[in-house]
PDB file of C-alpha atoms in Angstrom:
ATOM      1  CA  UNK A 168     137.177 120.835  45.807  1.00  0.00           C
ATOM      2  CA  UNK A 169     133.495 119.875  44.949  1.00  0.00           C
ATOM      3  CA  UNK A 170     130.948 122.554  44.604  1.00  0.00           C
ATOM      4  CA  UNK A 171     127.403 122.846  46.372  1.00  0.00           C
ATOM      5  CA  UNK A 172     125.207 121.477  43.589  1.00  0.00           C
ATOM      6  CA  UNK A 173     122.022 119.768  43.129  1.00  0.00           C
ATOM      7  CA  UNK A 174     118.357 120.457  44.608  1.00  0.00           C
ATOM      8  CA  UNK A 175     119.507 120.510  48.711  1.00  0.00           C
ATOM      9  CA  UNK A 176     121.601 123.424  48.087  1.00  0.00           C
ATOM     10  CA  UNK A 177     119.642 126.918  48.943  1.00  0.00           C
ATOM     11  CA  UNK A 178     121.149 130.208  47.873  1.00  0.00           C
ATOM     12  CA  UNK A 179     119.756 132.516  50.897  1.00  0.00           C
ATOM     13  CA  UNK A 180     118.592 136.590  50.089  1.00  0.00           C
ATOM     14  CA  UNK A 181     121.955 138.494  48.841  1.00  0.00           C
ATOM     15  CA  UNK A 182     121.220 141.207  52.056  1.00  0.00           C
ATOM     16  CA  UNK A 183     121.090 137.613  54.444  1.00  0.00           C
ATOM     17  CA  UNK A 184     124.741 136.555  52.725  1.00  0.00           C
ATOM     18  CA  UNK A 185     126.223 140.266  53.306  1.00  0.00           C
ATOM     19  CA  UNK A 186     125.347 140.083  56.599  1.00  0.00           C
ATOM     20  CA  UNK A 187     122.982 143.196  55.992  1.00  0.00           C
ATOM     21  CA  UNK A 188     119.416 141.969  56.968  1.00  0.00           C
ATOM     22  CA  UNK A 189     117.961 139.891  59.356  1.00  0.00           C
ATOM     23  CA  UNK A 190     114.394 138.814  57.698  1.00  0.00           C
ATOM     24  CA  UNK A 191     113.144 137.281  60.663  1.00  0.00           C
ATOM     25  CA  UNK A 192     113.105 140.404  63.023  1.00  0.00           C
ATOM     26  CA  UNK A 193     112.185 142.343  59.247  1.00  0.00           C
ATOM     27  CA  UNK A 194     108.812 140.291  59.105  1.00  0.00           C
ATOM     28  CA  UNK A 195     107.703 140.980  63.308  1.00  0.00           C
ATOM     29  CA  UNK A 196     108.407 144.532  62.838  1.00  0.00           C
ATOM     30  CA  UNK A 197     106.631 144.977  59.430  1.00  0.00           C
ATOM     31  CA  UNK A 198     103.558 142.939  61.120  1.00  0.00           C
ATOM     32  CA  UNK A 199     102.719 145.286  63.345  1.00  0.00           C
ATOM     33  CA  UNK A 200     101.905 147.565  60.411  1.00  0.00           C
ATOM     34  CA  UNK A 201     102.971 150.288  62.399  1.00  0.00           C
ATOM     35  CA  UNK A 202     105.974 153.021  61.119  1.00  0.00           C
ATOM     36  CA  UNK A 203     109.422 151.910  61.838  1.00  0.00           C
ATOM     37  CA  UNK A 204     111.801 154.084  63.748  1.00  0.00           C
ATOM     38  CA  UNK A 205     115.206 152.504  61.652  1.00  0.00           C
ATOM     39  CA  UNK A 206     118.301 153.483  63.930  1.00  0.00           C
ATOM     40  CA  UNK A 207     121.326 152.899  62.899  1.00  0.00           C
ATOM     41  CA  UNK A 208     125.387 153.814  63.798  1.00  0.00           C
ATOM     42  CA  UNK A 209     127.760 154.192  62.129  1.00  0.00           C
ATOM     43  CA  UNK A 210     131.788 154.923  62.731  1.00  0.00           C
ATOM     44  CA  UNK A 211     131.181 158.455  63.440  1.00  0.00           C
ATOM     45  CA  UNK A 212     127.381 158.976  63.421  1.00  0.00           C
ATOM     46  CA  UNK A 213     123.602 158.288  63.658  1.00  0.00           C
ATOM     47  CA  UNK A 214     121.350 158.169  60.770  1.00  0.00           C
ATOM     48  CA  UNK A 215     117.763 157.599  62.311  1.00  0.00           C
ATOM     49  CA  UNK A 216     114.361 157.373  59.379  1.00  0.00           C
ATOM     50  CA  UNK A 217     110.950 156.721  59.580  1.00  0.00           C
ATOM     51  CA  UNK A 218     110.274 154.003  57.154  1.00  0.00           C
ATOM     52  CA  UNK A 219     106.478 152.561  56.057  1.00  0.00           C
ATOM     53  CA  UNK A 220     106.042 149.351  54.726  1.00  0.00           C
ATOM     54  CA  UNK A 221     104.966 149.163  50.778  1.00  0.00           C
ATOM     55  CA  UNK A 222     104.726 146.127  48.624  1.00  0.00           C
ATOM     56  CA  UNK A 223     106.972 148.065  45.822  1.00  0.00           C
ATOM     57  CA  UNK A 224     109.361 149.015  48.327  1.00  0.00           C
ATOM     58  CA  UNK A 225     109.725 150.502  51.755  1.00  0.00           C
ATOM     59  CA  UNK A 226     108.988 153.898  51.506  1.00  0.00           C
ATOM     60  CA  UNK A 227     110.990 156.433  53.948  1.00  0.00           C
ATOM     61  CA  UNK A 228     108.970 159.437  55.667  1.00  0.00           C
ATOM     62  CA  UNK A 229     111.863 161.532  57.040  1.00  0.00           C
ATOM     63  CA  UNK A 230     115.883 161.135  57.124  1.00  0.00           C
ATOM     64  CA  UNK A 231     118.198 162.609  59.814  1.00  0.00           C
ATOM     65  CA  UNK A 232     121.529 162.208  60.248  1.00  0.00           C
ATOM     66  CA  UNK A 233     123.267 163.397  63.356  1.00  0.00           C
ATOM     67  CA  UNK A 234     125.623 165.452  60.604  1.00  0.00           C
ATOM     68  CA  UNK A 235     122.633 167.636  60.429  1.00  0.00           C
ATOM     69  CA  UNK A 236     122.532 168.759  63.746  1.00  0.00           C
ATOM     70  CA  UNK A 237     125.528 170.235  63.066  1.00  0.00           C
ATOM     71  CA  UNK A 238     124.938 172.610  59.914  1.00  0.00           C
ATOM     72  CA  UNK A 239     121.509 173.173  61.495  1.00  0.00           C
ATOM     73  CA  UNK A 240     122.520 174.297  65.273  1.00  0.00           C
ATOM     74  CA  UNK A 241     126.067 173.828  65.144  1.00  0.00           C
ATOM     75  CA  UNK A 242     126.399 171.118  67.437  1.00  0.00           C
ATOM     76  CA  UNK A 243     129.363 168.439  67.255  1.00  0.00           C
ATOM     77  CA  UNK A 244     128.398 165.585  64.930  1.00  0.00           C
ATOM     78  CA  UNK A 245     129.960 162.700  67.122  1.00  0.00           C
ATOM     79  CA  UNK A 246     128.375 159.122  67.957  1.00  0.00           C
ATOM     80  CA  UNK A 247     127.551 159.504  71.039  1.00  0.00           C
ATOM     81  CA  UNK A 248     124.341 159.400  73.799  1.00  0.00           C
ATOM     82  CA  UNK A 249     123.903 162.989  73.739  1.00  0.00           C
ATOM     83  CA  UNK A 250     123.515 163.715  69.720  1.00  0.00           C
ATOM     84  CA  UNK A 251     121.653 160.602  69.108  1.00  0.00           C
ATOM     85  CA  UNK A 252     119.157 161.939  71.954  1.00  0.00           C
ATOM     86  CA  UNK A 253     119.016 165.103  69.933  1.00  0.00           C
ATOM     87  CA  UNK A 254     119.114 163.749  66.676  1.00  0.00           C
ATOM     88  CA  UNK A 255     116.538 161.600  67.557  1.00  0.00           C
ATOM     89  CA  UNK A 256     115.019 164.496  68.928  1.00  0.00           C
ATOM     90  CA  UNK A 257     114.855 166.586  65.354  1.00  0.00           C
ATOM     91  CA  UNK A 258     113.723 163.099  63.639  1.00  0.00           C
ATOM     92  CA  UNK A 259     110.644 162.878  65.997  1.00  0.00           C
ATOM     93  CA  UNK A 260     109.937 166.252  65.391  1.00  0.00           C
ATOM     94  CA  UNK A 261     110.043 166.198  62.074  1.00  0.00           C
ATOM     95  CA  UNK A 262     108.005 162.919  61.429  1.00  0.00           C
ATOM     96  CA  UNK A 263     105.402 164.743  63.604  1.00  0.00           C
ATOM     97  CA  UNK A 264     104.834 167.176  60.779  1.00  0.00           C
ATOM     98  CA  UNK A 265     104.581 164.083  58.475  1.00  0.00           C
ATOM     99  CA  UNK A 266     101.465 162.537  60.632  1.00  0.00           C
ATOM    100  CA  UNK A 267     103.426 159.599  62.421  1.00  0.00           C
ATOM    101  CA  UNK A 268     102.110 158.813  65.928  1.00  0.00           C
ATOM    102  CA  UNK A 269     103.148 156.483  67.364  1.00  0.00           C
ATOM    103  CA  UNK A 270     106.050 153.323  65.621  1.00  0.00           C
ATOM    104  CA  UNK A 271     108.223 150.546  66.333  1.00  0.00           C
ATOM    105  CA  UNK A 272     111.937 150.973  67.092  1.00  0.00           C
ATOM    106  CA  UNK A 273     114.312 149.015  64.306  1.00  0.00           C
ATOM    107  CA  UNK A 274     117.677 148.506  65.650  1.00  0.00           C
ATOM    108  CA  UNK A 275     118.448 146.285  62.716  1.00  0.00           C
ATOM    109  CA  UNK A 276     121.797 143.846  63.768  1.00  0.00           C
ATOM    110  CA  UNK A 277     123.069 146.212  66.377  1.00  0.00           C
ATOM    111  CA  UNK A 278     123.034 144.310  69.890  1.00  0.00           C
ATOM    112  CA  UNK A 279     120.254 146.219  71.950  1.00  0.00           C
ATOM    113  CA  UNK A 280     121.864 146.984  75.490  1.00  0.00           C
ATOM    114  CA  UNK A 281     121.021 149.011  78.207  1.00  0.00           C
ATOM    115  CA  UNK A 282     121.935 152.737  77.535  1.00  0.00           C
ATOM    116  CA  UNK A 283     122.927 151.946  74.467  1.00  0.00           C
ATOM    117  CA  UNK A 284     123.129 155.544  71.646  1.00  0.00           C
ATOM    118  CA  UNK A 285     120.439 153.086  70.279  1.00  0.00           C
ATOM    119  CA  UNK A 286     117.959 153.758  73.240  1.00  0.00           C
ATOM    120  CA  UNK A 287     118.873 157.458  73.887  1.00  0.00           C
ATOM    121  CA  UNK A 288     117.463 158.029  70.012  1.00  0.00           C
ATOM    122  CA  UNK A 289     114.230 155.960  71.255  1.00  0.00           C
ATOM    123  CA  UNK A 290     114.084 158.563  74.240  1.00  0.00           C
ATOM    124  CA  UNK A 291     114.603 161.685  71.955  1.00  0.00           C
ATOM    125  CA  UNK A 292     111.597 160.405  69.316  1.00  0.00           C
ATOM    126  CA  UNK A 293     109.505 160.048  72.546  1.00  0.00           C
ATOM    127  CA  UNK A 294     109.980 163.612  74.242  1.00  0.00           C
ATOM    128  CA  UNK A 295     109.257 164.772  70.624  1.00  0.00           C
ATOM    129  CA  UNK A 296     106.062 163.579  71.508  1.00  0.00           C
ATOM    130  CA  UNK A 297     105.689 159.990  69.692  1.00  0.00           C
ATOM    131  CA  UNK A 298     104.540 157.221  71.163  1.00  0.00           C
ATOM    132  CA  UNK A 299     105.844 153.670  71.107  1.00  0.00           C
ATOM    133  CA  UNK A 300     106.028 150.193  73.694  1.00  0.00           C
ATOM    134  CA  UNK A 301     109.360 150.067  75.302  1.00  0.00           C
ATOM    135  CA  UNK A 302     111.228 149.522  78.504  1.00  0.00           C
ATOM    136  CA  UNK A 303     112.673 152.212  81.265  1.00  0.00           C
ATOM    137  CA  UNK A 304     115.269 150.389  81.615  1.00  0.00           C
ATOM    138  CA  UNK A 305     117.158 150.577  78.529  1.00  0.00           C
ATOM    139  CA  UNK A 306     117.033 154.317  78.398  1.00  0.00           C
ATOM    140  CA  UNK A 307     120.475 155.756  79.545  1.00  0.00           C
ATOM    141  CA  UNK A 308     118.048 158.443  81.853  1.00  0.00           C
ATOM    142  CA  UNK A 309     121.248 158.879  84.017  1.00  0.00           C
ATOM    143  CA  UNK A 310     123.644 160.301  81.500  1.00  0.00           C
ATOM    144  CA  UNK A 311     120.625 162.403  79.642  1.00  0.00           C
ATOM    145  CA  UNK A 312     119.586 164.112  83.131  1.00  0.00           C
ATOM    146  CA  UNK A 313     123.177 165.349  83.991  1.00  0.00           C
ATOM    147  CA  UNK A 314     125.436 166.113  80.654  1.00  0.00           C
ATOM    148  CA  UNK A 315     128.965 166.822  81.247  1.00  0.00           C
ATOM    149  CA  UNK A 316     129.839 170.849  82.582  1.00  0.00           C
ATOM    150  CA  UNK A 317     131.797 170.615  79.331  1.00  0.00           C
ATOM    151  CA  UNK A 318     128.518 170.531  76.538  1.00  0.00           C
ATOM    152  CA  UNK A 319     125.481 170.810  79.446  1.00  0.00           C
ATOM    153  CA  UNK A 320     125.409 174.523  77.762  1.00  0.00           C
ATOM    154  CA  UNK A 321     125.386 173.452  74.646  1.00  0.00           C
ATOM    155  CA  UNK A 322     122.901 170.485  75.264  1.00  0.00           C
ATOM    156  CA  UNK A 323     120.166 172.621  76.648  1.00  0.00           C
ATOM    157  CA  UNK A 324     120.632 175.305  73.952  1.00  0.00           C
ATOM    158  CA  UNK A 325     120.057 172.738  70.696  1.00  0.00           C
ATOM    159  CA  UNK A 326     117.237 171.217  73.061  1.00  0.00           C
ATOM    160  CA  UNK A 327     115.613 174.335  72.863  1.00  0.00           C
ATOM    161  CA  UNK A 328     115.994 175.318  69.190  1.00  0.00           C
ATOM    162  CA  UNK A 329     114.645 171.842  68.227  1.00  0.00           C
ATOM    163  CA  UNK A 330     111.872 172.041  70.701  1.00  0.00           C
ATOM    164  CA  UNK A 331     110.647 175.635  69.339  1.00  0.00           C
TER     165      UNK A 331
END
């Protein structure tokens, strides 16, 4: 078997090979020179930052992962539409206090669908009272308004403690 040699061959960015990073959608969102809003899942959780651009690196403004909701306010750390609304909730709050206003959602390689846990973290940043351009439709409104009997208690209550 011959190897890939010679001046036509082109050795792409290590995070392109991996699968990790799609530069295209990396430059449009880092034009805008607005903060990014970086969601991303995970088997069993959420981690959502707000990231700025910097020529030495990005630099990251505030971390939450939906594992904190549950030392904070005791509230199940599962991947699902109702912790990433509140996790996304806490993050929003908490990038408040760093000056962010409004930002641009990152959804990295995940496939952005309607109602996706992707969206419902969008929705939680924006009741915290940031501001970004996005769609009504791809906010899972239906399942936020009306939580389960099982958790609606528990819902509302970490709403509130979040919200102050």
């Amino acid at each position: 078997m011959t190897r890939a040699k010679g001046p036509k061959y082109q050795v792409y960015f290590r995070r392109r090979r991996e699968g990790r990073t799609n530069y295209a959608k990396r430059l449009a969102l880092i034009k805008s020179r607005k903060t990014r809003m970086v969601v991303r899942k995970t088997n069993s959780s959420i981690i959502i930052q707000f990231v700025n651009f910097d020529f030495n690196g990005d630099k990251t403004l505030v971390t939450v992962p939906s594992t904190k909701l549950k030392k904070l306010f005791s509230w199940p750390a599962k991947r699902n539409v109702y912790t990433a609304y509140l996790t996304g909730l806490y993050a929003g709050k908490e990038a408040k206090k760093k000056n962010v206003v409004d930002f641009v959602l990152d959804v990295g390689l995940h496939q952005p669908t309607k109602g996706n846990v992707l969206f419902a973290a969008l929705k939680g940043a924006l009741d915290a009272g940031l501001k970004t351009a996005y769609s009504e439709e791809m906010i899972p409104a239906a399942k936020l308004a009306a939580p389960p009997d099982a958790i609606k208690a528990a819902f509302e209550e970490t709403k509130k403690k979040i919200n102050g």
